[in-house]
Amino acid sequence: MSVTRETSSEPAHQVDTKSIPLMTLSHVGFEVSTRGLSKSNLSSLTTTNSHTNRELSGSKLSGWLSGARSAKTAEKSSADSQSRVLLSDISLQILPNEKISVIGPNGAGKSTLMKLILGLIQPTSGQIHRHSNLQLGYVPQKFTVPAILPLRVQDLLAQTQKRLCASEQDFLYQRLSIVPLLKKQVIHLSGGETQRILLARSLLSKPNLLILDEPMQGLDPESERWLYEFIDDLPEFLQCAMVVVSHDLHWVMRGSRRVICLNKHICCEGQPSDLEVSQEFKKLFGHQYEQPYIHKPHDCQHHGPHAH
Protein backbone atom coordinates (compact mmCIF):
# COMPACT_ATOMS: atom_id res chain seq x y z
CA MET A 1 0.00 0.00 0.00
CA SER A 2 1.33 3.41 -0.89
CA VAL A 3 0.21 6.89 -1.79
CA THR A 4 2.56 8.95 -3.93
CA ARG A 5 2.48 12.49 -5.26
CA GLU A 6 3.82 13.24 -8.72
CA THR A 7 6.18 16.14 -9.23
CA SER A 8 5.46 18.86 -11.75
CA SER A 9 7.05 22.10 -12.87
CA GLU A 10 3.66 23.67 -13.67
CA PRO A 11 2.42 26.61 -11.56
CA ALA A 12 -0.05 25.67 -8.83
CA HIS A 13 -3.65 25.05 -9.96
CA GLN A 14 -2.77 25.17 -13.69
CA VAL A 15 -3.30 21.47 -14.42
CA ASP A 16 -5.09 21.74 -17.74
CA THR A 17 -3.34 19.25 -20.03
CA LYS A 18 -6.00 16.64 -20.71
CA SER A 19 -3.47 13.83 -21.00
CA ILE A 20 -2.12 14.35 -17.45
CA PRO A 21 -4.35 12.65 -14.82
CA LEU A 22 -5.23 14.55 -11.69
CA MET A 23 -5.34 11.21 -9.90
CA THR A 24 -4.62 7.56 -10.72
CA LEU A 25 -5.80 4.61 -8.66
CA SER A 26 -3.98 1.35 -9.44
CA HIS A 27 -5.43 -1.92 -8.08
CA VAL A 28 -6.58 -0.16 -4.92
CA GLY A 29 -8.28 -2.12 -2.17
CA PHE A 30 -9.51 -1.34 1.31
CA GLU A 31 -10.44 -3.79 4.05
CA VAL A 32 -10.87 -3.69 7.82
CA SER A 33 -10.26 -6.35 10.41
CA THR A 34 -13.36 -7.76 12.09
CA ARG A 35 -11.67 -10.17 14.53
CA GLY A 36 -13.04 -9.51 17.99
CA LEU A 37 -14.81 -6.32 16.97
CA SER A 38 -18.42 -5.44 17.66
CA LYS A 39 -20.61 -3.93 14.96
CA SER A 40 -20.22 -0.50 16.53
CA ASN A 41 -16.43 -0.81 16.61
CA LEU A 42 -16.39 -2.00 13.01
CA SER A 43 -18.43 1.01 11.97
CA SER A 44 -16.05 3.33 13.78
CA LEU A 45 -13.14 2.04 11.73
CA THR A 46 -14.67 3.58 8.61
CA THR A 47 -15.83 6.82 10.22
CA THR A 48 -13.83 10.00 9.69
CA ASN A 49 -12.38 10.96 13.07
CA SER A 50 -11.12 14.24 14.44
CA HIS A 51 -7.50 13.09 14.30
CA THR A 52 -7.76 12.45 10.57
CA ASN A 53 -9.32 15.88 10.06
CA ARG A 54 -6.48 17.54 12.00
CA GLU A 55 -3.94 15.79 9.78
CA LEU A 56 -5.73 17.18 6.72
CA SER A 57 -5.98 20.72 8.05
CA GLY A 58 -2.74 21.69 6.32
CA SER A 59 -3.38 19.88 3.04
CA LYS A 60 -4.82 21.23 -0.17
CA LEU A 61 -8.31 20.04 0.68
CA SER A 62 -11.38 22.24 0.83
CA GLY A 63 -14.93 21.52 1.97
CA TRP A 64 -16.36 20.70 5.39
CA LEU A 65 -14.69 17.37 6.04
CA SER A 66 -16.27 16.71 9.40
CA GLY A 67 -19.50 16.20 7.47
CA ALA A 68 -18.11 13.15 5.69
CA ARG A 69 -20.31 10.13 6.00
CA SER A 70 -18.93 6.84 7.24
CA ALA A 71 -18.64 4.09 4.70
CA LYS A 72 -21.76 1.94 4.62
CA THR A 73 -21.31 -1.61 5.85
CA ALA A 74 -24.66 -3.15 5.05
CA GLU A 75 -23.26 -6.51 4.00
CA LYS A 76 -23.34 -9.06 6.82
CA SER A 77 -20.05 -10.74 7.75
CA SER A 78 -19.82 -14.25 9.11
CA ALA A 79 -18.88 -14.79 12.75
CA ASP A 80 -15.53 -16.33 11.89
CA SER A 81 -14.55 -13.68 9.35
CA GLN A 82 -11.26 -11.94 10.14
CA SER A 83 -11.58 -9.07 7.67
CA ARG A 84 -14.18 -7.27 5.66
CA VAL A 85 -13.36 -6.20 2.12
CA LEU A 86 -14.95 -2.83 1.38
CA LEU A 87 -13.21 -2.33 -1.99
CA SER A 88 -10.95 -4.46 -4.15
CA ASP A 89 -8.90 -4.01 -7.33
CA ILE A 90 -10.07 -0.46 -8.15
CA SER A 91 -8.15 0.99 -11.11
CA LEU A 92 -9.15 4.32 -12.66
CA GLN A 93 -7.83 7.69 -13.77
CA ILE A 94 -9.42 11.10 -13.24
CA LEU A 95 -8.54 13.58 -15.99
CA PRO A 96 -8.85 17.38 -15.87
CA ASN A 97 -12.42 18.64 -16.47
CA GLU A 98 -13.76 15.07 -16.63
CA LYS A 99 -17.20 14.36 -15.18
CA ILE A 100 -17.53 10.92 -13.60
CA SER A 101 -20.68 9.50 -12.00
CA VAL A 102 -20.44 6.64 -9.50
CA ILE A 103 -23.47 4.43 -8.96
CA GLY A 104 -24.02 1.29 -6.90
CA PRO A 105 -26.09 -0.22 -4.08
CA ASN A 106 -25.85 0.64 -0.39
CA GLY A 107 -22.72 -0.98 0.99
CA ALA A 108 -21.03 -1.01 -2.42
CA GLY A 109 -18.10 1.08 -1.16
CA LYS A 110 -19.01 4.39 -2.81
CA SER A 111 -18.29 6.49 0.28
CA THR A 112 -15.15 4.47 0.98
CA LEU A 113 -13.93 5.25 -2.54
CA MET A 114 -14.63 8.95 -2.01
CA LYS A 115 -12.63 8.90 1.24
CA LEU A 116 -9.71 7.25 -0.53
CA ILE A 117 -9.80 9.93 -3.23
CA LEU A 118 -9.98 12.66 -0.58
CA GLY A 119 -7.12 11.13 1.39
CA LEU A 120 -9.22 10.66 4.53
CA ILE A 121 -8.22 6.98 4.63
CA GLN A 122 -5.29 5.13 3.07
CA PRO A 123 -5.65 2.03 0.87
CA THR A 124 -4.70 -1.34 2.31
CA SER A 125 -3.52 -2.47 -1.12
CA GLY A 126 -2.61 -0.83 -4.41
CA GLN A 127 -1.39 2.69 -5.07
CA ILE A 128 -2.89 6.17 -5.41
CA HIS A 129 -0.93 8.77 -7.42
CA ARG A 130 -2.01 12.40 -7.02
CA HIS A 131 -0.83 15.24 -9.22
CA SER A 132 1.33 17.70 -7.28
CA ASN A 133 -1.06 20.54 -8.20
CA LEU A 134 -4.23 18.71 -7.20
CA GLN A 135 -6.73 20.98 -5.43
CA LEU A 136 -9.70 19.13 -3.94
CA GLY A 137 -13.18 20.37 -3.17
CA TYR A 138 -15.78 18.30 -1.32
CA VAL A 139 -19.55 18.44 -0.80
CA PRO A 140 -20.88 15.75 1.61
CA GLN A 141 -24.31 14.19 1.54
CA LYS A 142 -25.07 15.25 5.11
CA PHE A 143 -23.83 18.11 7.25
CA THR A 144 -24.83 18.86 10.81
CA VAL A 145 -23.87 21.57 13.28
CA PRO A 146 -24.44 21.27 17.06
CA ALA A 147 -27.45 23.33 18.07
CA ILE A 148 -25.41 25.16 20.72
CA LEU A 149 -22.87 26.39 18.16
CA PRO A 150 -23.75 29.93 16.95
CA LEU A 151 -22.27 29.45 13.48
CA ARG A 152 -23.45 31.85 10.80
CA VAL A 153 -23.21 31.19 7.09
CA GLN A 154 -20.63 33.95 6.65
CA ASP A 155 -18.52 32.37 9.42
CA LEU A 156 -18.62 28.99 7.70
CA LEU A 157 -17.64 30.49 4.35
CA ALA A 158 -14.81 32.43 6.00
CA GLN A 159 -13.18 29.17 7.10
CA THR A 160 -12.00 28.27 3.60
CA GLN A 161 -9.11 29.68 1.62
CA LYS A 162 -10.62 31.86 -1.09
CA ARG A 163 -8.91 31.78 -4.49
CA LEU A 164 -11.62 33.58 -6.45
CA CYS A 165 -11.30 37.27 -7.26
CA ALA A 166 -13.98 39.64 -5.95
CA SER A 167 -16.03 39.59 -9.16
CA GLU A 168 -15.90 35.78 -9.36
CA GLN A 169 -16.96 35.41 -5.73
CA ASP A 170 -19.80 37.87 -6.28
CA PHE A 171 -20.97 35.89 -9.32
CA LEU A 172 -20.86 32.64 -7.33
CA TYR A 173 -22.83 34.12 -4.42
CA GLN A 174 -25.43 35.61 -6.76
CA ARG A 175 -25.76 32.43 -8.82
CA LEU A 176 -26.25 30.30 -5.69
CA SER A 177 -28.43 32.93 -3.94
CA ILE A 178 -26.01 33.06 -1.02
CA VAL A 179 -26.18 36.77 -0.10
CA PRO A 180 -29.59 36.65 1.70
CA LEU A 181 -28.30 33.74 3.80
CA LEU A 182 -24.99 35.17 5.00
CA LYS A 183 -26.20 36.30 8.44
CA LYS A 184 -28.42 33.28 9.08
CA GLN A 185 -27.49 30.57 11.56
CA VAL A 186 -26.41 27.40 9.76
CA ILE A 187 -28.72 25.29 11.96
CA HIS A 188 -31.72 27.24 10.60
CA LEU A 189 -31.01 26.51 6.92
CA SER A 190 -33.19 24.18 4.86
CA GLY A 191 -31.65 21.16 3.14
CA GLY A 192 -31.43 22.95 -0.19
CA GLU A 193 -29.92 26.08 1.39
CA THR A 194 -27.34 24.00 3.24
CA GLN A 195 -26.22 22.24 0.05
CA ARG A 196 -25.92 25.57 -1.76
CA ILE A 197 -23.71 26.90 1.04
CA LEU A 198 -21.52 23.77 1.04
CA LEU A 199 -21.21 23.91 -2.75
CA ALA A 200 -20.21 27.59 -2.57
CA ARG A 201 -17.69 26.82 0.16
CA SER A 202 -16.07 24.06 -1.88
CA LEU A 203 -15.86 26.25 -5.00
CA LEU A 204 -14.38 29.31 -3.25
CA SER A 205 -11.00 27.55 -3.24
CA LYS A 206 -11.26 27.02 -7.03
CA PRO A 207 -10.62 23.26 -6.96
CA ASN A 208 -9.58 21.32 -10.05
CA LEU A 209 -11.30 18.19 -8.67
CA LEU A 210 -14.72 18.41 -6.96
CA ILE A 211 -16.11 15.42 -5.04
CA LEU A 212 -19.87 15.32 -4.48
CA ASP A 213 -21.13 12.42 -2.35
CA GLU A 214 -24.86 12.10 -3.11
CA PRO A 215 -25.34 15.87 -2.79
CA MET A 216 -29.04 15.72 -3.76
CA GLN A 217 -30.04 13.11 -1.18
CA GLY A 218 -33.08 14.25 0.79
CA LEU A 219 -33.67 17.47 -1.17
CA ASP A 220 -37.04 18.54 -2.50
CA PRO A 221 -37.47 18.20 -6.30
CA GLU A 222 -37.09 21.92 -6.97
CA SER A 223 -33.81 22.21 -5.01
CA GLU A 224 -32.55 19.03 -6.67
CA ARG A 225 -33.33 20.32 -10.16
CA TRP A 226 -31.78 23.71 -9.41
CA LEU A 227 -28.51 22.23 -8.11
CA TYR A 228 -28.22 19.77 -11.00
CA GLU A 229 -28.57 22.68 -13.42
CA PHE A 230 -25.84 24.61 -11.60
CA ILE A 231 -23.45 21.64 -11.70
CA ASP A 232 -24.19 21.06 -15.38
CA ASP A 233 -23.54 24.70 -16.29
CA LEU A 234 -20.55 25.86 -14.26
CA PRO A 235 -19.00 29.11 -15.51
CA GLU A 236 -15.60 28.88 -17.19
CA PHE A 237 -13.66 30.12 -14.16
CA LEU A 238 -15.10 27.28 -12.04
CA GLN A 239 -14.63 24.46 -14.55
CA CYS A 240 -13.11 21.40 -12.88
CA ALA A 241 -13.17 17.63 -12.87
CA MET A 242 -16.07 16.15 -10.90
CA VAL A 243 -16.75 12.80 -9.29
CA VAL A 244 -20.44 12.60 -8.35
CA VAL A 245 -22.01 9.77 -6.36
CA SER A 246 -25.66 9.64 -7.39
CA HIS A 247 -28.73 7.40 -7.31
CA ASP A 248 -30.46 9.47 -10.01
CA LEU A 249 -29.87 7.24 -13.02
CA HIS A 250 -31.67 9.63 -15.35
CA TRP A 251 -29.25 12.47 -14.55
CA VAL A 252 -26.27 10.11 -14.55
CA MET A 253 -27.00 8.89 -18.07
CA ARG A 254 -27.67 12.42 -19.30
CA GLY A 255 -25.01 14.49 -17.57
CA SER A 256 -21.94 12.28 -17.24
CA ARG A 257 -18.96 11.73 -19.47
CA ARG A 258 -18.16 8.45 -17.73
CA VAL A 259 -20.22 6.20 -15.48
CA ILE A 260 -18.71 3.74 -13.00
CA CYS A 261 -20.89 1.03 -11.47
CA LEU A 262 -19.42 0.00 -8.13
CA ASN A 263 -20.19 -3.04 -6.02
CA LYS A 264 -17.01 -3.37 -3.93
CA HIS A 265 -15.23 -3.58 -7.29
CA ILE A 266 -15.93 -1.93 -10.64
CA CYS A 267 -18.74 -3.94 -12.23
CA CYS A 268 -18.82 -1.94 -15.45
CA GLU A 269 -17.86 1.51 -16.70
CA GLY A 270 -17.96 3.64 -19.82
CA GLN A 271 -19.63 6.58 -21.50
CA PRO A 272 -23.43 6.68 -21.08
CA SER A 273 -23.93 6.14 -24.82
CA ASP A 274 -21.80 3.00 -24.64
CA LEU A 275 -23.52 1.60 -21.57
CA GLU A 276 -27.01 2.24 -22.93
CA VAL A 277 -26.50 -0.24 -25.76
CA SER A 278 -24.57 -2.86 -23.81
CA GLN A 279 -26.42 -6.01 -22.88
CA GLU A 280 -24.72 -6.03 -19.48
CA PHE A 281 -26.04 -2.58 -18.60
CA LYS A 282 -29.55 -3.44 -19.79
CA LYS A 283 -29.50 -6.56 -17.65
CA LEU A 284 -28.41 -4.60 -14.56
CA PHE A 285 -30.50 -1.45 -14.89
CA GLY A 286 -33.21 -1.98 -17.49
CA HIS A 287 -34.59 0.98 -19.43
CA GLN A 288 -36.37 2.93 -16.70
CA TYR A 289 -33.97 5.86 -16.48
CA GLU A 290 -36.77 8.12 -15.26
CA GLN A 291 -37.20 6.04 -12.11
CA PRO A 292 -34.93 6.22 -9.02
CA TYR A 293 -32.00 3.86 -9.43
CA ILE A 294 -32.46 0.56 -7.58
CA HIS A 295 -29.55 -1.86 -7.76
CA LYS A 296 -30.46 -5.51 -8.33
CA PRO A 297 -28.05 -8.20 -7.09
CA HIS A 298 -26.20 -10.00 -9.85
CA ASP A 299 -23.36 -12.42 -10.38
CA CYS A 300 -20.19 -10.51 -11.23
CA GLN A 301 -18.50 -13.45 -12.88
CA HIS A 302 -17.06 -11.20 -15.59
CA HIS A 303 -14.67 -9.55 -13.16
CA GLY A 304 -12.29 -12.33 -12.27
CA PRO A 305 -11.12 -13.58 -8.89
CA HIS A 306 -11.25 -10.17 -7.19
CA ALA A 307 -15.05 -9.92 -7.42
CA HIS A 308 -16.81 -10.03 -4.05
Coordinates of C-alpha atoms in Angstrom, one line a residue:
M1 CA 0.0 0.0 0.0
S2 CA 1.3 3.4 -0.9
V3 CA 0.2 6.9 -1.8
T4 CA 2.6 8.9 -3.9
R5 CA 2.5 12.5 -5.3
E6 CA 3.8 13.2 -8.7
T7 CA 6.2 16.1 -9.2
S8 CA 5.5 18.9 -11.8
S9 CA 7.0 22.1 -12.9
E10 CA 3.7 23.7 -13.7
P11 CA 2.4 26.6 -11.6
A12 CA -0.1 25.7 -8.8
H13 CA -3.6 25.1 -10.0
Q14 CA -2.8 25.2 -13.7
V15 CA -3.3 21.5 -14.4
D16 CA -5.1 21.7 -17.7
T17 CA -3.3 19.2 -20.0
K18 CA -6.0 16.6 -20.7
S19 CA -3.5 13.8 -21.0
I20 CA -2.1 14.4 -17.5
P21 CA -4.4 12.7 -14.8
L22 CA -5.2 14.6 -11.7
M23 CA -5.3 11.2 -9.9
T24 CA -4.6 7.6 -10.7
L25 CA -5.8 4.6 -8.7
S26 CA -4.0 1.3 -9.4
H27 CA -5.4 -1.9 -8.1
V28 CA -6.6 -0.2 -4.9
G29 CA -8.3 -2.1 -2.2
F30 CA -9.5 -1.3 1.3
E31 CA -10.4 -3.8 4.1
V32 CA -10.9 -3.7 7.8
S33 CA -10.3 -6.3 10.4
T34 CA -13.4 -7.8 12.1
R35 CA -11.7 -10.2 14.5
G36 CA -13.0 -9.5 18.0
L37 CA -14.8 -6.3 17.0
S38 CA -18.4 -5.4 17.7
K39 CA -20.6 -3.9 15.0
S40 CA -20.2 -0.5 16.5
N41 CA -16.4 -0.8 16.6
L42 CA -16.4 -2.0 13.0
S43 CA -18.4 1.0 12.0
S44 CA -16.1 3.3 13.8
L45 CA -13.1 2.0 11.7
T46 CA -14.7 3.6 8.6
T47 CA -15.8 6.8 10.2
T48 CA -13.8 10.0 9.7
N49 CA -12.4 11.0 13.1
S50 CA -11.1 14.2 14.4
H51 CA -7.5 13.1 14.3
T52 CA -7.8 12.5 10.6
N53 CA -9.3 15.9 10.1
R54 CA -6.5 17.5 12.0
E55 CA -3.9 15.8 9.8
L56 CA -5.7 17.2 6.7
S57 CA -6.0 20.7 8.0
G58 CA -2.7 21.7 6.3
S59 CA -3.4 19.9 3.0
K60 CA -4.8 21.2 -0.2
L61 CA -8.3 20.0 0.7
S62 CA -11.4 22.2 0.8
G63 CA -14.9 21.5 2.0
W64 CA -16.4 20.7 5.4
L65 CA -14.7 17.4 6.0
S66 CA -16.3 16.7 9.4
G67 CA -19.5 16.2 7.5
A68 CA -18.1 13.1 5.7
R69 CA -20.3 10.1 6.0
S70 CA -18.9 6.8 7.2
A71 CA -18.6 4.1 4.7
K72 CA -21.8 1.9 4.6
T73 CA -21.3 -1.6 5.9
A74 CA -24.7 -3.1 5.1
E75 CA -23.3 -6.5 4.0
K76 CA -23.3 -9.1 6.8
S77 CA -20.1 -10.7 7.7
S78 CA -19.8 -14.3 9.1
A79 CA -18.9 -14.8 12.7
D80 CA -15.5 -16.3 11.9
S81 CA -14.6 -13.7 9.3
Q82 CA -11.3 -11.9 10.1
S83 CA -11.6 -9.1 7.7
R84 CA -14.2 -7.3 5.7
V85 CA -13.4 -6.2 2.1
L86 CA -14.9 -2.8 1.4
L87 CA -13.2 -2.3 -2.0
S88 CA -11.0 -4.5 -4.2
D89 CA -8.9 -4.0 -7.3
I90 CA -10.1 -0.5 -8.2
S91 CA -8.2 1.0 -11.1
L92 CA -9.2 4.3 -12.7
Q93 CA -7.8 7.7 -13.8
I94 CA -9.4 11.1 -13.2
L95 CA -8.5 13.6 -16.0
P96 CA -8.9 17.4 -15.9
N97 CA -12.4 18.6 -16.5
E98 CA -13.8 15.1 -16.6
K99 CA -17.2 14.4 -15.2
I100 CA -17.5 10.9 -13.6
S101 CA -20.7 9.5 -12.0
V102 CA -20.4 6.6 -9.5
I103 CA -23.5 4.4 -9.0
G104 CA -24.0 1.3 -6.9
P105 CA -26.1 -0.2 -4.1
N106 CA -25.9 0.6 -0.4
G107 CA -22.7 -1.0 1.0
A108 CA -21.0 -1.0 -2.4
G109 CA -18.1 1.1 -1.2
K110 CA -19.0 4.4 -2.8
S111 CA -18.3 6.5 0.3
T112 CA -15.1 4.5 1.0
L113 CA -13.9 5.3 -2.5
M114 CA -14.6 9.0 -2.0
K115 CA -12.6 8.9 1.2
L116 CA -9.7 7.3 -0.5
I117 CA -9.8 9.9 -3.2
L118 CA -10.0 12.7 -0.6
G119 CA -7.1 11.1 1.4
L120 CA -9.2 10.7 4.5
I121 CA -8.2 7.0 4.6
Q122 CA -5.3 5.1 3.1
P123 CA -5.6 2.0 0.9
T124 CA -4.7 -1.3 2.3
S125 CA -3.5 -2.5 -1.1
G126 CA -2.6 -0.8 -4.4
Q127 CA -1.4 2.7 -5.1
I128 CA -2.9 6.2 -5.4
H129 CA -0.9 8.8 -7.4
R130 CA -2.0 12.4 -7.0
H131 CA -0.8 15.2 -9.2
S132 CA 1.3 17.7 -7.3
N133 CA -1.1 20.5 -8.2
L134 CA -4.2 18.7 -7.2
Q135 CA -6.7 21.0 -5.4
L136 CA -9.7 19.1 -3.9
G137 CA -13.2 20.4 -3.2
Y138 CA -15.8 18.3 -1.3
V139 CA -19.5 18.4 -0.8
P140 CA -20.9 15.8 1.6
Q141 CA -24.3 14.2 1.5
K142 CA -25.1 15.3 5.1
F143 CA -23.8 18.1 7.3
T144 CA -24.8 18.9 10.8
V145 CA -23.9 21.6 13.3
P146 CA -24.4 21.3 17.1
A147 CA -27.4 23.3 18.1
I148 CA -25.4 25.2 20.7
L149 CA -22.9 26.4 18.2
P150 CA -23.8 29.9 17.0
L151 CA -22.3 29.5 13.5
R152 CA -23.4 31.9 10.8
V153 CA -23.2 31.2 7.1
Q154 CA -20.6 34.0 6.6
D155 CA -18.5 32.4 9.4
L156 CA -18.6 29.0 7.7
L157 CA -17.6 30.5 4.3
A158 CA -14.8 32.4 6.0
Q159 CA -13.2 29.2 7.1
T160 CA -12.0 28.3 3.6
Q161 CA -9.1 29.7 1.6
K162 CA -10.6 31.9 -1.1
R163 CA -8.9 31.8 -4.5
L164 CA -11.6 33.6 -6.4
C165 CA -11.3 37.3 -7.3
A166 CA -14.0 39.6 -6.0
S167 CA -16.0 39.6 -9.2
E168 CA -15.9 35.8 -9.4
Q169 CA -17.0 35.4 -5.7
D170 CA -19.8 37.9 -6.3
F171 CA -21.0 35.9 -9.3
L172 CA -20.9 32.6 -7.3
Y173 CA -22.8 34.1 -4.4
Q174 CA -25.4 35.6 -6.8
R175 CA -25.8 32.4 -8.8
L176 CA -26.3 30.3 -5.7
S177 CA -28.4 32.9 -3.9
I178 CA -26.0 33.1 -1.0
V179 CA -26.2 36.8 -0.1
P180 CA -29.6 36.6 1.7
L181 CA -28.3 33.7 3.8
L182 CA -25.0 35.2 5.0
K183 CA -26.2 36.3 8.4
K184 CA -28.4 33.3 9.1
Q185 CA -27.5 30.6 11.6
V186 CA -26.4 27.4 9.8
I187 CA -28.7 25.3 12.0
H188 CA -31.7 27.2 10.6
L189 CA -31.0 26.5 6.9
S190 CA -33.2 24.2 4.9
G191 CA -31.6 21.2 3.1
G192 CA -31.4 23.0 -0.2
E193 CA -29.9 26.1 1.4
T194 CA -27.3 24.0 3.2
Q195 CA -26.2 22.2 0.1
R196 CA -25.9 25.6 -1.8
I197 CA -23.7 26.9 1.0
L198 CA -21.5 23.8 1.0
L199 CA -21.2 23.9 -2.7
A200 CA -20.2 27.6 -2.6
R201 CA -17.7 26.8 0.2
S202 CA -16.1 24.1 -1.9
L203 CA -15.9 26.2 -5.0
L204 CA -14.4 29.3 -3.2
S205 CA -11.0 27.5 -3.2
K206 CA -11.3 27.0 -7.0
P207 CA -10.6 23.3 -7.0
N208 CA -9.6 21.3 -10.0
L209 CA -11.3 18.2 -8.7
L210 CA -14.7 18.4 -7.0
I211 CA -16.1 15.4 -5.0
L212 CA -19.9 15.3 -4.5
D213 CA -21.1 12.4 -2.4
E214 CA -24.9 12.1 -3.1
P215 CA -25.3 15.9 -2.8
M216 CA -29.0 15.7 -3.8
Q217 CA -30.0 13.1 -1.2
G218 CA -33.1 14.3 0.8
L219 CA -33.7 17.5 -1.2
D220 CA -37.0 18.5 -2.5
P221 CA -37.5 18.2 -6.3
E222 CA -37.1 21.9 -7.0
S223 CA -33.8 22.2 -5.0
E224 CA -32.5 19.0 -6.7
R225 CA -33.3 20.3 -10.2
W226 CA -31.8 23.7 -9.4
L227 CA -28.5 22.2 -8.1
Y228 CA -28.2 19.8 -11.0
E229 CA -28.6 22.7 -13.4
F230 CA -25.8 24.6 -11.6
I231 CA -23.5 21.6 -11.7
D232 CA -24.2 21.1 -15.4
D233 CA -23.5 24.7 -16.3
L234 CA -20.5 25.9 -14.3
P235 CA -19.0 29.1 -15.5
E236 CA -15.6 28.9 -17.2
F237 CA -13.7 30.1 -14.2
L238 CA -15.1 27.3 -12.0
Q239 CA -14.6 24.5 -14.6
C240 CA -13.1 21.4 -12.9
A241 CA -13.2 17.6 -12.9
M242 CA -16.1 16.2 -10.9
V243 CA -16.7 12.8 -9.3
V244 CA -20.4 12.6 -8.4
V245 CA -22.0 9.8 -6.4
S246 CA -25.7 9.6 -7.4
H247 CA -28.7 7.4 -7.3
D248 CA -30.5 9.5 -10.0
L249 CA -29.9 7.2 -13.0
H250 CA -31.7 9.6 -15.4
W251 CA -29.2 12.5 -14.5
V252 CA -26.3 10.1 -14.6
M253 CA -27.0 8.9 -18.1
R254 CA -27.7 12.4 -19.3
G255 CA -25.0 14.5 -17.6
S256 CA -21.9 12.3 -17.2
R257 CA -19.0 11.7 -19.5
R258 CA -18.2 8.4 -17.7
V259 CA -20.2 6.2 -15.5
I260 CA -18.7 3.7 -13.0
C261 CA -20.9 1.0 -11.5
L262 CA -19.4 0.0 -8.1
N263 CA -20.2 -3.0 -6.0
K264 CA -17.0 -3.4 -3.9
H265 CA -15.2 -3.6 -7.3
I266 CA -15.9 -1.9 -10.6
C267 CA -18.7 -3.9 -12.2
C268 CA -18.8 -1.9 -15.4
E269 CA -17.9 1.5 -16.7
G270 CA -18.0 3.6 -19.8
Q271 CA -19.6 6.6 -21.5
P272 CA -23.4 6.7 -21.1
S273 CA -23.9 6.1 -24.8
D274 CA -21.8 3.0 -24.6
L275 CA -23.5 1.6 -21.6
E276 CA -27.0 2.2 -22.9
V277 CA -26.5 -0.2 -25.8
S278 CA -24.6 -2.9 -23.8
Q279 CA -26.4 -6.0 -22.9
E280 CA -24.7 -6.0 -19.5
F281 CA -26.0 -2.6 -18.6
K282 CA -29.6 -3.4 -19.8
K283 CA -29.5 -6.6 -17.6
L284 CA -28.4 -4.6 -14.6
F285 CA -30.5 -1.5 -14.9
G286 CA -33.2 -2.0 -17.5
H287 CA -34.6 1.0 -19.4
Q288 CA -36.4 2.9 -16.7
Y289 CA -34.0 5.9 -16.5
E290 CA -36.8 8.1 -15.3
Q291 CA -37.2 6.0 -12.1
P292 CA -34.9 6.2 -9.0
Y293 CA -32.0 3.9 -9.4
I294 CA -32.5 0.6 -7.6
H295 CA -29.6 -1.9 -7.8
K296 CA -30.5 -5.5 -8.3
P297 CA -28.1 -8.2 -7.1
H298 CA -26.2 -10.0 -9.8
D299 CA -23.4 -12.4 -10.4
C300 CA -20.2 -10.5 -11.2
Q301 CA -18.5 -13.4 -12.9
H302 CA -17.1 -11.2 -15.6
H303 CA -14.7 -9.5 -13.2
G304 CA -12.3 -12.3 -12.3
P305 CA -11.1 -13.6 -8.9
H306 CA -11.2 -10.2 -7.2
A307 CA -15.0 -9.9 -7.4
H308 CA -16.8 -10.0 -4.0

